Amino acid sequence: MHALMTSPATPRSLLEEALAQRSRCHLTLPKIIGGLKELDCDIVEASDRGLLLECLDKAAPGPHWTGLPVTGFFRVMQRREALLEEQFYTFETRIQTGTAGSGGLLRVRLNEPATLVFGQRRKSLRLEPELDRLRSVFLWRYDRETGFNRDTPALRSSDFQNGLVRLVNLSAGGLCLSLRAALARERALPTTRGDRLVLHLELREPRASTATDFLLVAKVSHFALDRVSQNLSLGLEFLAEGVIDPKTGKMRWLPVANNAIARLVDILYLWHLDRHRERLA
């Protein structure tokens, strides 16, 4: 699930840094317990006594939780030369205790992890693809009543190739675009949270075992104008993927499950490994 590179920093120092930055820790349980498979927790303590996490959940922990193996995942911001970079770490450990408090507060104490592994979970990968890996990109305005007009895209591949639009990052669940101020004004893309767009994305990845083109409905999840440049930053969340029904030949829109498109997860993971091989070379 991640690139196997052990962090040179000690687990304690990184966990203390995550605590100071109020980072979240995502905990995956080995099996579904009381309807739970994952917990999204606050880091409360990182000490000789172990790692203490808290979250709001109506789980009923007890002695049966003790000793269960779990996988943790968290993010910290670290300075590399003059830049701050997101760094992601995973670890394997076991539960010491799990207790339920008032108001649905769940407290889980873990054994202190012996090692941390650098790298993101596959479905959480977010990176900026090189331009030559984008075979084509098109974006259309979407109306719930009339759909979208393929002949009038709001953004097209040439806008990306000419540097007028930058694909800042791409994940299996969404993407972020940066549009030059003049283009943002000219194309008048939706900038209201919840507005819909249709996206066609075709990637160059010969190692992929499935199709590398995607037709997606996305919604605007955030937008921001740079005060100086007036460039527009636009964040999109994928809602549905268009597929052709083999029986009818018509387009069907299938909801994106668990906030990630599996085919895209696999492609981004290949690119993630490529990038870290380059850094280590």
CSV table of C-alpha atoms in Angstrom, one decimal:
chain,number,residue,atom,x,y,z
A,1,MET,CA,0.0,0.0,0.0
A,2,HIS,CA,3.0,2.3,0.1
A,3,ALA,CA,6.5,2.8,-1.1
A,4,LEU,CA,8.8,0.9,1.4
A,5,MET,CA,11.2,3.6,2.5
A,6,THR,CA,11.8,3.7,6.3
A,7,SER,CA,12.1,7.3,7.7
A,8,PRO,CA,15.6,8.3,9.0
A,9,ALA,CA,13.9,10.3,11.8
A,10,THR,CA,12.8,8.5,14.9
A,11,PRO,CA,9.1,7.5,15.2
A,12,ARG,CA,8.8,9.4,18.5
A,13,SER,CA,10.1,12.7,17.0
A,14,LEU,CA,7.8,12.5,14.0
A,15,LEU,CA,4.8,11.5,16.1
A,16,GLU,CA,5.5,14.4,18.4
A,17,GLU,CA,5.7,16.7,15.4
A,18,ALA,CA,2.4,15.4,14.2
A,19,LEU,CA,0.9,16.1,17.6
A,20,ALA,CA,2.3,19.6,17.6
A,21,GLN,CA,0.8,20.2,14.1
A,22,ARG,CA,-2.6,18.7,15.2
A,23,SER,CA,-2.4,16.2,12.4
A,24,ARG,CA,-5.0,13.5,12.1
A,25,CYS,CA,-4.2,9.8,12.4
A,26,HIS,CA,-6.2,7.4,10.3
A,27,LEU,CA,-6.3,4.0,11.9
A,28,THR,CA,-7.3,0.8,9.9
A,29,LEU,CA,-8.5,-2.1,11.9
A,30,PRO,CA,-7.7,-5.7,10.9
A,31,LYS,CA,-11.4,-6.6,10.5
A,32,ILE,CA,-14.8,-4.9,10.8
A,33,ILE,CA,-15.4,-4.6,14.6
A,34,GLY,CA,-18.8,-3.3,15.7
A,35,GLY,CA,-19.4,-1.9,12.2
A,36,LEU,CA,-16.0,-0.1,12.2
A,37,LYS,CA,-13.1,-0.6,9.7
A,38,GLU,CA,-11.3,2.7,10.0
A,39,LEU,CA,-11.0,5.5,12.6
A,40,ASP,CA,-10.2,9.1,12.0
A,41,CYS,CA,-8.4,10.2,15.2
A,42,ASP,CA,-6.7,13.1,17.0
A,43,ILE,CA,-3.2,12.4,18.3
A,44,VAL,CA,-3.3,13.1,22.1
A,45,GLU,CA,0.0,11.7,23.3
A,46,ALA,CA,3.2,10.2,22.0
A,47,SER,CA,5.4,8.9,24.8
A,48,ASP,CA,7.0,5.9,26.5
A,49,ARG,CA,3.5,4.7,27.4
A,50,GLY,CA,2.6,4.5,23.7
A,51,LEU,CA,0.5,6.5,21.2
A,52,LEU,CA,-2.9,7.7,22.5
A,53,LEU,CA,-5.6,8.6,19.9
A,54,GLU,CA,-9.1,10.0,20.4
A,55,CYS,CA,-12.1,10.2,18.1
A,56,LEU,CA,-15.8,10.6,18.3
A,57,ASP,CA,-17.5,7.3,17.5
A,58,LYS,CA,-20.2,5.1,19.1
A,59,ALA,CA,-18.0,2.0,19.1
A,60,ALA,CA,-18.0,-0.3,22.1
A,61,PRO,CA,-14.3,-1.2,22.7
A,62,GLY,CA,-13.4,-3.7,25.3
A,63,PRO,CA,-10.9,-6.4,26.2
A,64,HIS,CA,-11.4,-8.0,22.7
A,65,TRP,CA,-9.6,-4.9,21.2
A,66,THR,CA,-6.4,-5.6,23.2
A,67,GLY,CA,-3.6,-7.0,21.0
A,68,LEU,CA,-5.4,-6.3,17.7
A,69,PRO,CA,-2.9,-5.4,14.9
A,70,VAL,CA,-3.6,-2.0,13.3
A,71,THR,CA,-2.2,0.2,10.5
A,72,GLY,CA,-1.8,3.9,11.2
A,73,PHE,CA,-1.4,6.7,8.7
A,74,PHE,CA,-0.6,10.4,9.3
A,75,ARG,CA,0.8,13.6,7.7
A,76,VAL,CA,3.3,16.1,8.8
A,77,MET,CA,4.7,19.3,7.2
A,78,GLN,CA,8.5,19.2,7.0
A,79,ARG,CA,11.0,21.7,5.7
A,80,ARG,CA,13.2,20.5,2.8
A,81,GLU,CA,15.7,23.2,1.9
A,82,ALA,CA,13.6,26.4,1.5
A,83,LEU,CA,10.3,24.6,1.0
A,84,LEU,CA,7.7,23.1,3.2
A,85,GLU,CA,6.6,19.7,2.0
A,86,GLU,CA,3.8,17.3,3.0
A,87,GLN,CA,5.2,14.1,4.2
A,88,PHE,CA,3.1,11.0,4.8
A,89,TYR,CA,3.9,8.1,7.1
A,90,THR,CA,2.4,4.7,7.9
A,91,PHE,CA,3.1,2.3,10.7
A,92,GLU,CA,2.2,-1.1,12.0
A,93,THR,CA,1.5,-1.7,15.7
A,94,ARG,CA,-1.0,-3.2,18.2
A,95,ILE,CA,-3.7,-1.9,20.4
A,96,GLN,CA,-3.0,-1.8,24.1
A,97,THR,CA,-6.4,-0.6,25.3
A,98,GLY,CA,-9.6,0.8,23.9
A,99,THR,CA,-12.1,2.7,26.1
A,100,ALA,CA,-15.4,4.6,25.5
A,101,GLY,CA,-16.0,7.8,27.3
A,102,SER,CA,-19.0,10.2,27.6
A,103,GLY,CA,-20.4,11.8,24.5
A,104,GLY,CA,-19.2,9.1,22.2
A,105,LEU,CA,-15.5,9.8,22.8
A,106,LEU,CA,-13.3,6.8,21.9
A,107,ARG,CA,-9.8,6.5,23.3
A,108,VAL,CA,-7.4,4.0,21.8
A,109,ARG,CA,-3.8,3.5,23.2
A,110,LEU,CA,-1.3,1.8,20.8
A,111,ASN,CA,2.1,0.3,21.4
A,112,GLU,CA,4.7,2.8,20.3
A,113,PRO,CA,5.6,2.0,16.7
A,114,ALA,CA,9.1,0.7,16.2
A,115,THR,CA,9.4,2.1,12.7
A,116,LEU,CA,7.6,4.5,10.3
A,117,VAL,CA,7.4,4.0,6.6
A,118,PHE,CA,7.5,6.9,4.3
A,119,GLY,CA,4.8,7.0,1.7
A,120,GLN,CA,1.1,7.6,1.1
A,121,ARG,CA,-1.8,5.2,1.1
A,122,ARG,CA,-2.6,4.5,-2.5
A,123,LYS,CA,-6.1,6.0,-2.5
A,124,SER,CA,-4.7,9.1,-0.8
A,125,LEU,CA,-2.0,9.8,-3.3
A,126,ARG,CA,-2.0,13.3,-4.6
A,127,LEU,CA,0.6,14.5,-7.1
A,128,GLU,CA,1.2,16.9,-10.1
A,129,PRO,CA,1.6,14.8,-13.3
A,130,GLU,CA,4.1,15.8,-15.9
A,131,LEU,CA,2.5,17.4,-19.0
A,132,ASP,CA,3.6,14.6,-21.3
A,133,ARG,CA,1.6,12.2,-19.2
A,134,LEU,CA,-1.6,14.1,-20.0
A,135,ARG,CA,-2.8,12.8,-23.4
A,136,SER,CA,-5.9,15.1,-23.3
A,137,VAL,CA,-7.9,17.1,-20.8
A,138,PHE,CA,-11.3,18.7,-21.5
A,139,LEU,CA,-13.7,20.3,-19.1
A,140,TRP,CA,-17.4,21.3,-19.7
A,141,ARG,CA,-19.9,23.2,-17.7
A,142,TYR,CA,-22.7,20.9,-16.6
A,143,ASP,CA,-26.4,21.6,-16.1
A,144,ARG,CA,-28.7,19.1,-14.3
A,145,GLU,CA,-31.4,19.7,-16.9
A,146,THR,CA,-29.6,19.9,-20.2
A,147,GLY,CA,-26.3,18.0,-19.4
A,148,PHE,CA,-23.3,19.4,-21.3
A,149,ASN,CA,-22.4,20.3,-24.8
A,150,ARG,CA,-19.3,18.5,-26.1
A,151,ASP,CA,-18.7,21.1,-28.8
A,152,THR,CA,-18.1,23.9,-26.3
A,153,PRO,CA,-15.6,22.9,-23.7
A,154,ALA,CA,-14.7,25.4,-21.0
A,155,LEU,CA,-11.1,24.1,-20.9
A,156,ARG,CA,-9.3,22.1,-23.5
A,157,SER,CA,-5.9,20.3,-23.8
A,158,SER,CA,-4.2,23.3,-25.5
A,159,ASP,CA,-4.9,25.5,-22.5
A,160,PHE,CA,-2.8,23.1,-20.4
A,161,GLN,CA,0.0,22.8,-23.1
A,162,ASN,CA,0.2,26.6,-23.4
A,163,GLY,CA,0.6,27.1,-19.7
A,164,LEU,CA,-2.8,28.9,-19.2
A,165,VAL,CA,-4.0,26.1,-16.9
A,166,ARG,CA,-1.9,24.0,-14.6
A,167,LEU,CA,-3.0,20.7,-13.1
A,168,VAL,CA,-1.7,21.4,-9.6
A,169,ASN,CA,-2.5,18.0,-8.3
A,170,LEU,CA,-4.5,14.9,-9.2
A,171,SER,CA,-5.8,12.2,-6.8
A,172,ALA,CA,-8.1,9.3,-7.2
A,173,GLY,CA,-10.9,11.4,-5.7
A,174,GLY,CA,-10.4,14.8,-7.3
A,175,LEU,CA,-8.0,17.4,-8.6
A,176,CYS,CA,-6.9,21.0,-8.3
A,177,LEU,CA,-6.5,23.5,-11.2
A,178,SER,CA,-4.8,26.9,-11.3
A,179,LEU,CA,-6.0,29.2,-14.1
A,180,ARG,CA,-4.3,32.3,-15.3
A,181,ALA,CA,-6.4,35.4,-14.4
A,182,ALA,CA,-7.2,36.4,-18.0
A,183,LEU,CA,-8.4,32.8,-18.9
A,184,ALA,CA,-10.4,32.6,-15.7
A,185,ARG,CA,-12.3,35.7,-16.6
A,186,GLU,CA,-12.8,34.7,-20.2
A,187,ARG,CA,-14.1,31.2,-19.6
A,188,ALA,CA,-16.2,32.1,-16.5
A,189,LEU,CA,-16.0,28.7,-14.9
A,190,PRO,CA,-18.4,28.0,-12.0
A,191,THR,CA,-17.0,29.2,-8.7
A,192,THR,CA,-19.8,28.3,-6.3
A,193,ARG,CA,-19.3,25.2,-4.1
A,194,GLY,CA,-21.4,22.3,-5.3
A,195,ASP,CA,-21.5,23.5,-9.0
A,196,ARG,CA,-21.0,20.6,-11.4
A,197,LEU,CA,-18.5,20.1,-14.2
A,198,VAL,CA,-17.8,17.3,-16.6
A,199,LEU,CA,-14.2,16.2,-17.1
A,200,HIS,CA,-12.6,14.0,-19.8
A,201,LEU,CA,-9.1,12.9,-18.8
A,202,GLU,CA,-6.9,10.7,-20.9
A,203,LEU,CA,-3.6,9.7,-19.4
A,204,ARG,CA,-0.4,8.2,-20.9
A,205,GLU,CA,0.5,5.1,-18.9
A,206,PRO,CA,1.4,2.0,-21.0
A,207,ARG,CA,1.9,-0.1,-17.8
A,208,ALA,CA,-1.7,0.2,-16.7
A,209,SER,CA,-3.8,-3.0,-17.0
A,210,THR,CA,-7.1,-1.1,-17.6
A,211,ALA,CA,-8.3,1.8,-19.7
A,212,THR,CA,-6.5,5.1,-19.1
A,213,ASP,CA,-9.3,7.5,-20.1
A,214,PHE,CA,-12.0,8.8,-17.7
A,215,LEU,CA,-15.3,10.7,-18.2
A,216,LEU,CA,-16.3,12.2,-14.9
A,217,VAL,CA,-18.8,14.4,-13.2
A,218,ALA,CA,-17.1,16.6,-10.6
A,219,LYS,CA,-18.3,19.3,-8.2
A,220,VAL,CA,-16.5,22.4,-7.1
A,221,SER,CA,-15.3,21.8,-3.6
A,222,HIS,CA,-13.3,25.0,-3.2
A,223,PHE,CA,-12.1,28.0,-5.1
A,224,ALA,CA,-9.8,31.0,-4.4
A,225,LEU,CA,-8.5,34.0,-6.2
A,226,ASP,CA,-4.8,35.0,-5.6
A,227,ARG,CA,-4.9,38.6,-4.3
A,228,VAL,CA,-1.8,39.6,-6.4
A,229,SER,CA,-2.0,37.7,-9.6
A,230,GLN,CA,-5.8,37.1,-9.6
A,231,ASN,CA,-5.1,33.6,-10.8
A,232,LEU,CA,-8.0,31.2,-9.9
A,233,SER,CA,-7.5,28.0,-7.9
A,234,LEU,CA,-10.3,25.5,-8.4
A,235,GLY,CA,-10.7,22.3,-6.5
A,236,LEU,CA,-12.9,19.5,-7.8
A,237,GLU,CA,-14.3,16.4,-6.2
A,238,PHE,CA,-15.2,13.4,-8.5
A,239,LEU,CA,-18.8,12.3,-8.0
A,240,ALA,CA,-19.6,9.9,-10.8
A,241,GLU,CA,-17.8,8.1,-13.7
A,242,GLY,CA,-19.4,7.7,-17.1
A,243,VAL,CA,-19.4,4.1,-18.6
A,244,ILE,CA,-21.1,2.7,-21.7
A,245,ASP,CA,-23.8,0.1,-20.9
A,246,PRO,CA,-22.9,-2.9,-23.2
A,247,LYS,CA,-26.5,-3.9,-23.5
A,248,THR,CA,-28.0,-0.5,-24.5
A,249,GLY,CA,-25.0,1.4,-25.7
A,250,LYS,CA,-26.1,4.3,-23.6
A,251,MET,CA,-24.0,6.3,-21.1
A,252,ARG,CA,-24.5,5.4,-17.4
A,253,TRP,CA,-23.1,7.5,-14.6
A,254,LEU,CA,-21.9,5.3,-11.7
A,255,PRO,CA,-21.2,7.0,-8.3
A,256,VAL,CA,-17.6,7.1,-7.2
A,257,ALA,CA,-17.3,4.6,-4.4
A,258,ASN,CA,-15.3,5.4,-1.2
A,259,ASN,CA,-14.1,8.7,-2.7
A,260,ALA,CA,-11.7,7.0,-5.1
A,261,ILE,CA,-11.6,5.6,-8.6
A,262,ALA,CA,-9.8,2.3,-8.5
A,263,ARG,CA,-8.3,2.6,-12.0
A,264,LEU,CA,-6.9,6.0,-11.2
A,265,VAL,CA,-5.5,4.8,-7.9
A,266,ASP,CA,-3.3,2.2,-9.7
A,267,ILE,CA,-2.0,4.7,-12.3
A,268,LEU,CA,-1.1,7.3,-9.6
A,269,TYR,CA,0.7,4.7,-7.6
A,270,LEU,CA,2.9,3.9,-10.5
A,271,TRP,CA,3.8,7.6,-11.0
A,272,HIS,CA,4.4,7.9,-7.2
A,273,LEU,CA,6.9,5.1,-7.3
A,274,ASP,CA,8.6,6.6,-10.4
A,275,ARG,CA,9.0,9.9,-8.6
A,276,HIS,CA,10.6,8.4,-5.5
A,277,ARG,CA,13.0,6.2,-7.6
A,278,GLU,CA,14.1,9.5,-9.3
A,279,ARG,CA,14.8,11.1,-5.9
A,280,LEU,CA,16.8,8.1,-4.7
A,281,ALA,CA,18.8,7.8,-7.9
